[in-house]
Each structure stands twice: as C-alpha cells, then as structure tokens.
mmCIF file of C-alpha atoms and ligand atoms in Angstrom:
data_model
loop_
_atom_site.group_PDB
_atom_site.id
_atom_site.type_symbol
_atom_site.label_atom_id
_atom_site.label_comp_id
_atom_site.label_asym_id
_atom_site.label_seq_id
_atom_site.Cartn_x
_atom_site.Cartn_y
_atom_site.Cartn_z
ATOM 1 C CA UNK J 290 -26.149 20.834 4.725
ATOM 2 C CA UNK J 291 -26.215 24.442 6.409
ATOM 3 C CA UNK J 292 -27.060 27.181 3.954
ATOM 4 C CA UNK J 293 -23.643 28.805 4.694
ATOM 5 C CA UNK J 294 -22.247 25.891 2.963
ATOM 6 C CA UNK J 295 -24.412 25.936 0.365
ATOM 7 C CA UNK J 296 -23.506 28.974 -0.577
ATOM 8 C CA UNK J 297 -19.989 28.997 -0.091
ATOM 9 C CA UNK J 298 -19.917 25.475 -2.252
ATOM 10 C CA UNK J 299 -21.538 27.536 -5.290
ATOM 11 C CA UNK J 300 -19.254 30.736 -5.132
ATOM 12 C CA UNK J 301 -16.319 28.169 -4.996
ATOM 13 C CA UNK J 302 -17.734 26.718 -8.300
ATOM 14 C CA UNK J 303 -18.439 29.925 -10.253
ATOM 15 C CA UNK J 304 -14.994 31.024 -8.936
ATOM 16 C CA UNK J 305 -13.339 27.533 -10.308
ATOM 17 C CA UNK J 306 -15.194 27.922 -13.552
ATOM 18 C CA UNK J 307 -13.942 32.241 -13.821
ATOM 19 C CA UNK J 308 -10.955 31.422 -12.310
ATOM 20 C CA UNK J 309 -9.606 27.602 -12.382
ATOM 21 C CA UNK J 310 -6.894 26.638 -9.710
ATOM 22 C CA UNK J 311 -3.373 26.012 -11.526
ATOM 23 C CA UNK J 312 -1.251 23.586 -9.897
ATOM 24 C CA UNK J 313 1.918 25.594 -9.334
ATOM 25 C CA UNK J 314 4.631 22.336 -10.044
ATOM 26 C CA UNK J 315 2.955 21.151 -13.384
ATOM 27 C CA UNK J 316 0.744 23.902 -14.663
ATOM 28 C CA UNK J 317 -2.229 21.262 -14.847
ATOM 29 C CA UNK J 318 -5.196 22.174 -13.607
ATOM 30 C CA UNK J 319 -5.590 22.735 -9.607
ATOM 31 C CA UNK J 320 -7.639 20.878 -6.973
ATOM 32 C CA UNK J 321 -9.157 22.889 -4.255
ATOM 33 C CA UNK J 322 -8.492 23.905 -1.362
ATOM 34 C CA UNK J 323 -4.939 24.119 -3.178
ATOM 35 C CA UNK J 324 -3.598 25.416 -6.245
ATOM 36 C CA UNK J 325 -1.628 21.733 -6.850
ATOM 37 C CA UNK J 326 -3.514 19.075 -8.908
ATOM 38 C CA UNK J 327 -3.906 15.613 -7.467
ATOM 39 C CA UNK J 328 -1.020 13.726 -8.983
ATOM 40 C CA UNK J 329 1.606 16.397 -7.453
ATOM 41 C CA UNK J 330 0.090 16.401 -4.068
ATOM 42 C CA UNK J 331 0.412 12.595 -3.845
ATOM 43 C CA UNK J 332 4.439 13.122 -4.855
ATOM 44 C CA UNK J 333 5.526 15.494 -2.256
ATOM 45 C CA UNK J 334 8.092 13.875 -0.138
ATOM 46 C CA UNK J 335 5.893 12.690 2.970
ATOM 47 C CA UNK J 336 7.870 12.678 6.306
ATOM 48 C CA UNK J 337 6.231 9.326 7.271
ATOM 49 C CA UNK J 338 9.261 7.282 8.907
ATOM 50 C CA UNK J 339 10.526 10.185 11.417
ATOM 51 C CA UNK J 340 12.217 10.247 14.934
ATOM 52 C CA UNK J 341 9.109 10.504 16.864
ATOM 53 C CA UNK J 342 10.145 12.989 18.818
ATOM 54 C CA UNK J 343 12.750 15.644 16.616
ATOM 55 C CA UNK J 344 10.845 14.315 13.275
ATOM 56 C CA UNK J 345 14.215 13.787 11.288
ATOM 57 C CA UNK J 346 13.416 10.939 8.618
ATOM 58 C CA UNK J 347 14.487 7.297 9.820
ATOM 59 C CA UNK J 348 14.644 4.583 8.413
ATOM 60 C CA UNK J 349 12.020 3.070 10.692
ATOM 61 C CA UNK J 350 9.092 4.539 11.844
ATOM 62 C CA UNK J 351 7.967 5.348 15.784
ATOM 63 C CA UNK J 352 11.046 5.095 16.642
ATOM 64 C CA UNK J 353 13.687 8.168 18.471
ATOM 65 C CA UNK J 354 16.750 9.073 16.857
ATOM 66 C CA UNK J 355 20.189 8.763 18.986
ATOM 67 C CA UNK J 356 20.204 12.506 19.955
ATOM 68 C CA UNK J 357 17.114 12.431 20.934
ATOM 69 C CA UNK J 358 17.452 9.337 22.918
ATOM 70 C CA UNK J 359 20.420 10.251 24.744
ATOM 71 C CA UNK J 360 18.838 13.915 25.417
ATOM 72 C CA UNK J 361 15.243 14.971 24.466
ATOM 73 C CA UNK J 362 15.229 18.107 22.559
ATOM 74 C CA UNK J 363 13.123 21.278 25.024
ATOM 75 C CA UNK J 364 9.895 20.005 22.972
ATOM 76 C CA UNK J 365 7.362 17.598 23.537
ATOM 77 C CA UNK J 366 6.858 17.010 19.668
ATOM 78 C CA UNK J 367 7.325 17.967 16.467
ATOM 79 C CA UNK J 368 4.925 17.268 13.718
ATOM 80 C CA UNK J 369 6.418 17.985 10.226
ATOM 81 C CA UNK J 370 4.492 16.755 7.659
ATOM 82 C CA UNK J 371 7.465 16.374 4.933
ATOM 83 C CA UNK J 372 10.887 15.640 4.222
ATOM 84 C CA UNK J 373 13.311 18.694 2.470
ATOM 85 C CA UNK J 374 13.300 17.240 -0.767
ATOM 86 C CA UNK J 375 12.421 17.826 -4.335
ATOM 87 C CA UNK J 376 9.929 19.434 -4.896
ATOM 88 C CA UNK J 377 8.962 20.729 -1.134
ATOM 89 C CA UNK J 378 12.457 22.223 -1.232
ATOM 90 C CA UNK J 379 11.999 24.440 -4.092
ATOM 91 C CA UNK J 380 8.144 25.382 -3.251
ATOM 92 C CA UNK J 381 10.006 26.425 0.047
ATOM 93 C CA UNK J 382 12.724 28.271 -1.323
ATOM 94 C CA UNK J 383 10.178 30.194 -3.540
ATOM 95 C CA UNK J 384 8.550 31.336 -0.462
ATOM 96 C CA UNK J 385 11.600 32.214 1.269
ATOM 97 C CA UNK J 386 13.224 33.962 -1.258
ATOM 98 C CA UNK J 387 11.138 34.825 -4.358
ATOM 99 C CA UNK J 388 8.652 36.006 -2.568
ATOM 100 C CA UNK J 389 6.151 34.040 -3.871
ATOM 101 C CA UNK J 390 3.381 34.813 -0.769
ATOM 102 C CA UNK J 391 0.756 33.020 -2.766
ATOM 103 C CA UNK J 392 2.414 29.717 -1.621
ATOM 104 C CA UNK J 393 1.534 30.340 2.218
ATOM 105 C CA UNK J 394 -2.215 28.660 1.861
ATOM 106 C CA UNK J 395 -1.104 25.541 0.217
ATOM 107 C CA UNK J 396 2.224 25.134 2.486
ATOM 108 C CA UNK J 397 0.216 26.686 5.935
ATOM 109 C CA UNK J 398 -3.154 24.129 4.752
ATOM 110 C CA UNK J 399 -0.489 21.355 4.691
ATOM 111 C CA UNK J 400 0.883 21.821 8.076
ATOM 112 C CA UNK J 401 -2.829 22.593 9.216
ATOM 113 C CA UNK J 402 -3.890 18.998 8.131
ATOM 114 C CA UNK J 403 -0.989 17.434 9.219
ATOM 115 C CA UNK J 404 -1.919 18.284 12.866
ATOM 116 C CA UNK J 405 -5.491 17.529 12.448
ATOM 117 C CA UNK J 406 -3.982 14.530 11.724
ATOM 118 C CA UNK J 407 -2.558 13.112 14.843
ATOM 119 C CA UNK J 408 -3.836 12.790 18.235
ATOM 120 C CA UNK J 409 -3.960 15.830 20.960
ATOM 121 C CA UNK J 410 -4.753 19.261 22.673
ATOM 122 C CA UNK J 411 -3.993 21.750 20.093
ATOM 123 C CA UNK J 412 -1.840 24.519 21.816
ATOM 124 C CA UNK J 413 -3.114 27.801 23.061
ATOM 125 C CA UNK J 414 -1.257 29.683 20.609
ATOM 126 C CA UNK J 415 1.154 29.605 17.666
ATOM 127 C CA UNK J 416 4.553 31.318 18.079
ATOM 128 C CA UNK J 417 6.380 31.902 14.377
ATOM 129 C CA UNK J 418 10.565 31.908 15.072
ATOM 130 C CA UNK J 419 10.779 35.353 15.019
ATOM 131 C CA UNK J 420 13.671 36.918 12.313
ATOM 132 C CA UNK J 421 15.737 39.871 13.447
ATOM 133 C CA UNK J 422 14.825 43.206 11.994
ATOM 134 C CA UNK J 423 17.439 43.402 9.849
ATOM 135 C CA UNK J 424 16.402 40.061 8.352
ATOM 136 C CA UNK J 425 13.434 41.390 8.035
ATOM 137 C CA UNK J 426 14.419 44.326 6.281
ATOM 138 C CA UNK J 427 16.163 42.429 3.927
ATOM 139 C CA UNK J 428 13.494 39.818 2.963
ATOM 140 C CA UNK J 429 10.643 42.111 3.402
ATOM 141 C CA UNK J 430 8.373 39.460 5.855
ATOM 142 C CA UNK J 431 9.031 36.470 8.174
ATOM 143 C CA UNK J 432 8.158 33.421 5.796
ATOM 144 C CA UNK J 433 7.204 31.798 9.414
ATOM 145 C CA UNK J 434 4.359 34.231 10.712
ATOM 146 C CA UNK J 435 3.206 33.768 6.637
ATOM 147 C CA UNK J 436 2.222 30.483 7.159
ATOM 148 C CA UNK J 437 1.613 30.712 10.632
ATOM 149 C CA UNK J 438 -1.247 32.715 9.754
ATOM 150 C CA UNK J 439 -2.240 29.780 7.814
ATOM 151 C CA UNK J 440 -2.202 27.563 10.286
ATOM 152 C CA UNK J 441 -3.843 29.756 12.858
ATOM 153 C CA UNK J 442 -6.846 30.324 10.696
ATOM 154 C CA UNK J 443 -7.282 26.519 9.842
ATOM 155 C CA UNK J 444 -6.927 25.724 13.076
ATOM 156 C CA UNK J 445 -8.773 28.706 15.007
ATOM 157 C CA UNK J 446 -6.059 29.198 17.398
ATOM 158 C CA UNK J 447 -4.630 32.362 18.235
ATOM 159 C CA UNK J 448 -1.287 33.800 16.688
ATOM 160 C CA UNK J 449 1.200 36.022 18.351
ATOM 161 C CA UNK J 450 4.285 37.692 16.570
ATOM 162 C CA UNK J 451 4.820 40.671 19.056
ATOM 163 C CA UNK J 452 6.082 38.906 22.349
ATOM 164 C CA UNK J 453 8.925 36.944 20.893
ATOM 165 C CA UNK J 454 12.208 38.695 19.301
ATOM 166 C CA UNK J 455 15.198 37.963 17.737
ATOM 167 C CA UNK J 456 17.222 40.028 19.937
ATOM 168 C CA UNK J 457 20.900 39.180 18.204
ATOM 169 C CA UNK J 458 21.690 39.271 14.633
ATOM 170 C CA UNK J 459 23.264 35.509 14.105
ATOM 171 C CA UNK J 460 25.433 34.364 11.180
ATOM 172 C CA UNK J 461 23.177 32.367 8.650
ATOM 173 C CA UNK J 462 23.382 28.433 10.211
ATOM 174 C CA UNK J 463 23.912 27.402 7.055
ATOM 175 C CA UNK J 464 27.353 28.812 6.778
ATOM 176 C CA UNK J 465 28.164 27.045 9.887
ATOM 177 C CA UNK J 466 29.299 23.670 11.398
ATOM 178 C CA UNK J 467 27.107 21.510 13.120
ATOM 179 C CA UNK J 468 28.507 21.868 16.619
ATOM 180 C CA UNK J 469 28.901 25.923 15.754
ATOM 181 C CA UNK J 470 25.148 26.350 15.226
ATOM 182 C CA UNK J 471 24.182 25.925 18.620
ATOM 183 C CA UNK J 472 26.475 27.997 20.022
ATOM 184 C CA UNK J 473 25.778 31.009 17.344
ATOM 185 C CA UNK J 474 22.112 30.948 18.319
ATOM 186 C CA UNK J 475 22.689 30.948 22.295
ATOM 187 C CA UNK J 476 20.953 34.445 24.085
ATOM 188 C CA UNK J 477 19.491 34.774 20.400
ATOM 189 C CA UNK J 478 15.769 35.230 21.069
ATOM 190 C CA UNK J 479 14.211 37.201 23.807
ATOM 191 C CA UNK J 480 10.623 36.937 25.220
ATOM 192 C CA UNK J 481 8.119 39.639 26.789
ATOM 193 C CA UNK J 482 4.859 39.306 29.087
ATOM 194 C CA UNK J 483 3.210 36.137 29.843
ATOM 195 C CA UNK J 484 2.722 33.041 27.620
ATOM 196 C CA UNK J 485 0.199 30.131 28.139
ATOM 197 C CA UNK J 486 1.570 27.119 29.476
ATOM 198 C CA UNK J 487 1.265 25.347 25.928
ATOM 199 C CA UNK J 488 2.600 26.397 22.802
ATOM 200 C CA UNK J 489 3.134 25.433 19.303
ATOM 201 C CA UNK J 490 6.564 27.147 17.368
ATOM 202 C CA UNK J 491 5.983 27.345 13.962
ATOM 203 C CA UNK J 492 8.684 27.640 11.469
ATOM 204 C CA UNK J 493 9.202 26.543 7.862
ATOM 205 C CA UNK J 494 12.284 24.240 7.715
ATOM 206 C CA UNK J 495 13.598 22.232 10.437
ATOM 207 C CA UNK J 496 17.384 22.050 9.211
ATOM 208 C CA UNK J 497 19.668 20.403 12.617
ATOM 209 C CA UNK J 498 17.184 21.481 15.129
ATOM 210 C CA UNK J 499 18.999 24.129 16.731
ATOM 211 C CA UNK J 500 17.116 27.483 16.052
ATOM 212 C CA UNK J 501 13.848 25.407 16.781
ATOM 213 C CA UNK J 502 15.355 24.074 20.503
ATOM 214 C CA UNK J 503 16.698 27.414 21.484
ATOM 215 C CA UNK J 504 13.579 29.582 20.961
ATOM 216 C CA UNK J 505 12.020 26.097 22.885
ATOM 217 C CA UNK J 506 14.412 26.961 25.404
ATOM 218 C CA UNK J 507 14.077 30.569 25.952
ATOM 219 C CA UNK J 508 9.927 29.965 26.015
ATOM 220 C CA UNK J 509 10.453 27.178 28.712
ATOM 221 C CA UNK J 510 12.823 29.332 31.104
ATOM 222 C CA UNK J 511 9.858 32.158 30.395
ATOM 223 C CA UNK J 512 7.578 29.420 32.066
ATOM 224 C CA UNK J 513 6.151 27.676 28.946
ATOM 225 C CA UNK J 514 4.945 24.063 29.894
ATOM 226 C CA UNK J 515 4.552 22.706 26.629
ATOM 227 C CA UNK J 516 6.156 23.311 23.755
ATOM 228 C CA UNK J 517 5.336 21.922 20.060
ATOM 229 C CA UNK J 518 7.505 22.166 17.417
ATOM 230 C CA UNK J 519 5.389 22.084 13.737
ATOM 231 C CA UNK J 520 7.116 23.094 10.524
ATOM 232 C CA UNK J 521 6.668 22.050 6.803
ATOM 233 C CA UNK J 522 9.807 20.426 6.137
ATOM 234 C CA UNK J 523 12.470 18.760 7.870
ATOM 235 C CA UNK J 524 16.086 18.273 6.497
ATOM 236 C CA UNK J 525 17.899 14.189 7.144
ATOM 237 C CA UNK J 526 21.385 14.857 8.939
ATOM 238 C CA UNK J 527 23.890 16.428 6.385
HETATM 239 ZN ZN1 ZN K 614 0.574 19.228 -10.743
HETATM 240 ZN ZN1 ZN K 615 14.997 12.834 17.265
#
C-alpha cells in the first residue's frame, strides 16, 4: 500500500467517525464512497435487460429494440446504468429540481462505475446536453455538467461545457407527443471549434431518445466519429 493511501484511508476514518455518511433514502447509516447504505444501493432499479444499443429496458437482454433495429440511433452506445423508477426517479428529480447538488457524487460515481464496467476506449471527452440560458436562469445550473463533473473526475477524462449550446429555447418534451419531440428539438443545439473524433454525451435521464440523438447529430455533422451516449436513468416507452 502507497503512503498516499494510507493516509487518505485514515482521514476517511476520522472523517466517518466526526462525520458518519447518512444514506439519503432511509436515513441509516451511509457506506462510502456514497452517502446510501448497502441495502438501498442493492434496490435501485438496475437497467440490466436493455436494447443494447438505445438502452431502453427489454424484456430480454443483448438484444436491439425495433427502432433501433430498423434505424440505429447517431450513437454507437449508450450505457445507462438504471431504469426511471422508484427510487432513482425521485433521487433524480431532487437533483433536477430541489436543488439538492449534494446528490451529484453518488448519481455521477454511479454512472462512473457503470462504464468502468463494460468493455472499451473511454472517449476523449465528456459533453453535458447543454440547457438554454434561460433554462439556466431558471434552474440556477445544468443538472448534466453536475454530474458530468462527476464522471470526468472518476474517470480522468476531460470535460467541456463551453463549445456546445442550446441555441433555441424548445417547449419542455414532456408536454409533447412522441412524434412532436423530434421535430421541437430539430436546429436546437449548436456547436463551436473542433471536437475529438470520440465523444461521450452525458445527460441525466434518457426519456424517448430524442434530445440525446439530436445533440448526437449536430456533433456528428461537426465531424464527431464516435459518439457515446451515458446517462443515469433511462425511461421504458410511455
Ligand atoms: Zn438506505
Ligand atoms: Zn434501442
């Protein structure tokens, strides 16, 4: 054991004993590296039969869903660790909304592992969907580039929020119809200067797919190679 370890093992026991990680679903006491105890980790909704290309759950693993069978999505893969259920939803919608920040390290450490997790090159830098600035005004911060950060620092690979833009306020998707979602995000996002040729977007929720394909579309026609697709959680079709 290096003495960097060493050390860093015995501040993160004096700083368990002064300060003892809470699991934020139960209350019970934490585990590190995250403030959830053991039991809760093992419950959140695990993604594990997914399209393995879009991620939506399946009810078979490995295989591709119809949509992306008849035409793959402008990604080469998405990994997305769970399914938009309880409780993931509401830990999501807390950062989101509530702005409970403190929930980036667990929810960024999850994605983190989940791509340590399966085979391949990592990308040669993270991309959060960007939010228009009146979004961003509203909420205060892009919940994306939060755990992008995450990500990026677990990971060691670079992070860029500056080259990217939401160039056209949309209607939320939510309010929309399937088929109107794509449609509402088209000429949304805008990109500046040069980008490596391999990329990984990183967003929070994966609802249909469309804001996640379209920002994979503008970085392809901007001469992207590669594009990855990782998020926390991915909806089932509505
Ligand atoms: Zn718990
Ligand atoms: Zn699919």
């Amino acid at each position: 054991m290096q003495r960097d370890d060493k050390v860093y093992k015995c501040l993160n026991f004096v700083q368990d004993f002064i300060y003892p990680p809470v699991c934020v679903l139960c209350g019970q006491r934490g585990q590190r590296p995250y403030n959830l105890c053991r039991s809760c980790l093992s419950e959140l909704p695990r993604n594990e039969s997914c399209c393995r290309h879009c991620g939506i759950p399946l009810p078979t693993a490995g295989l591709e869903c119809g949509p992306c069978s008849r035409r793959p999505p402008p990604y080469v893969r998405a990994v997305i660790p769970f399914r938009y259920a309880p409780p993931m939803d509401h830990l999501l919608q807390r950062l989101k909304f509530n702005h409970r920040l403190e929930l980036a390290p667990l929810l960024g450490g999850l994605m983190a592992e989940a791509v340590q997790e399966v085979a391949g090159t990592l990308p040669e830098l993270l991309l959060p969907v960007p939010l228009s600035p009146a979004r961003i005004g509203e909420r205060g911060y892009n919940q994306a580039l939060e755990l992008a950060r995450i990500v990026s620092s677990r990971l060691a690979t670079p992070l860029d929020w500056q080259h990217c833009q939401r160039v056209r306020h949309t209607v939320a998707q939510t309010s929309l119809k399937r088929d109107e979602r794509q449609s509402n995000l088209r000429g949304a996002f805008a990109v500046r200067g040069e980008l490596p040729s391999h990329v990984a977007i990183i967003d929070d929720v994966v609802t249909t797919g469309a804001t996640v394909s379209e920002f994979a579309k503008t970085l392809r026609q901007a001469g992207v190679r590669e594009v990855e697709v990782w998020a926390c959680a991915r909806a089932g079709r509505g």
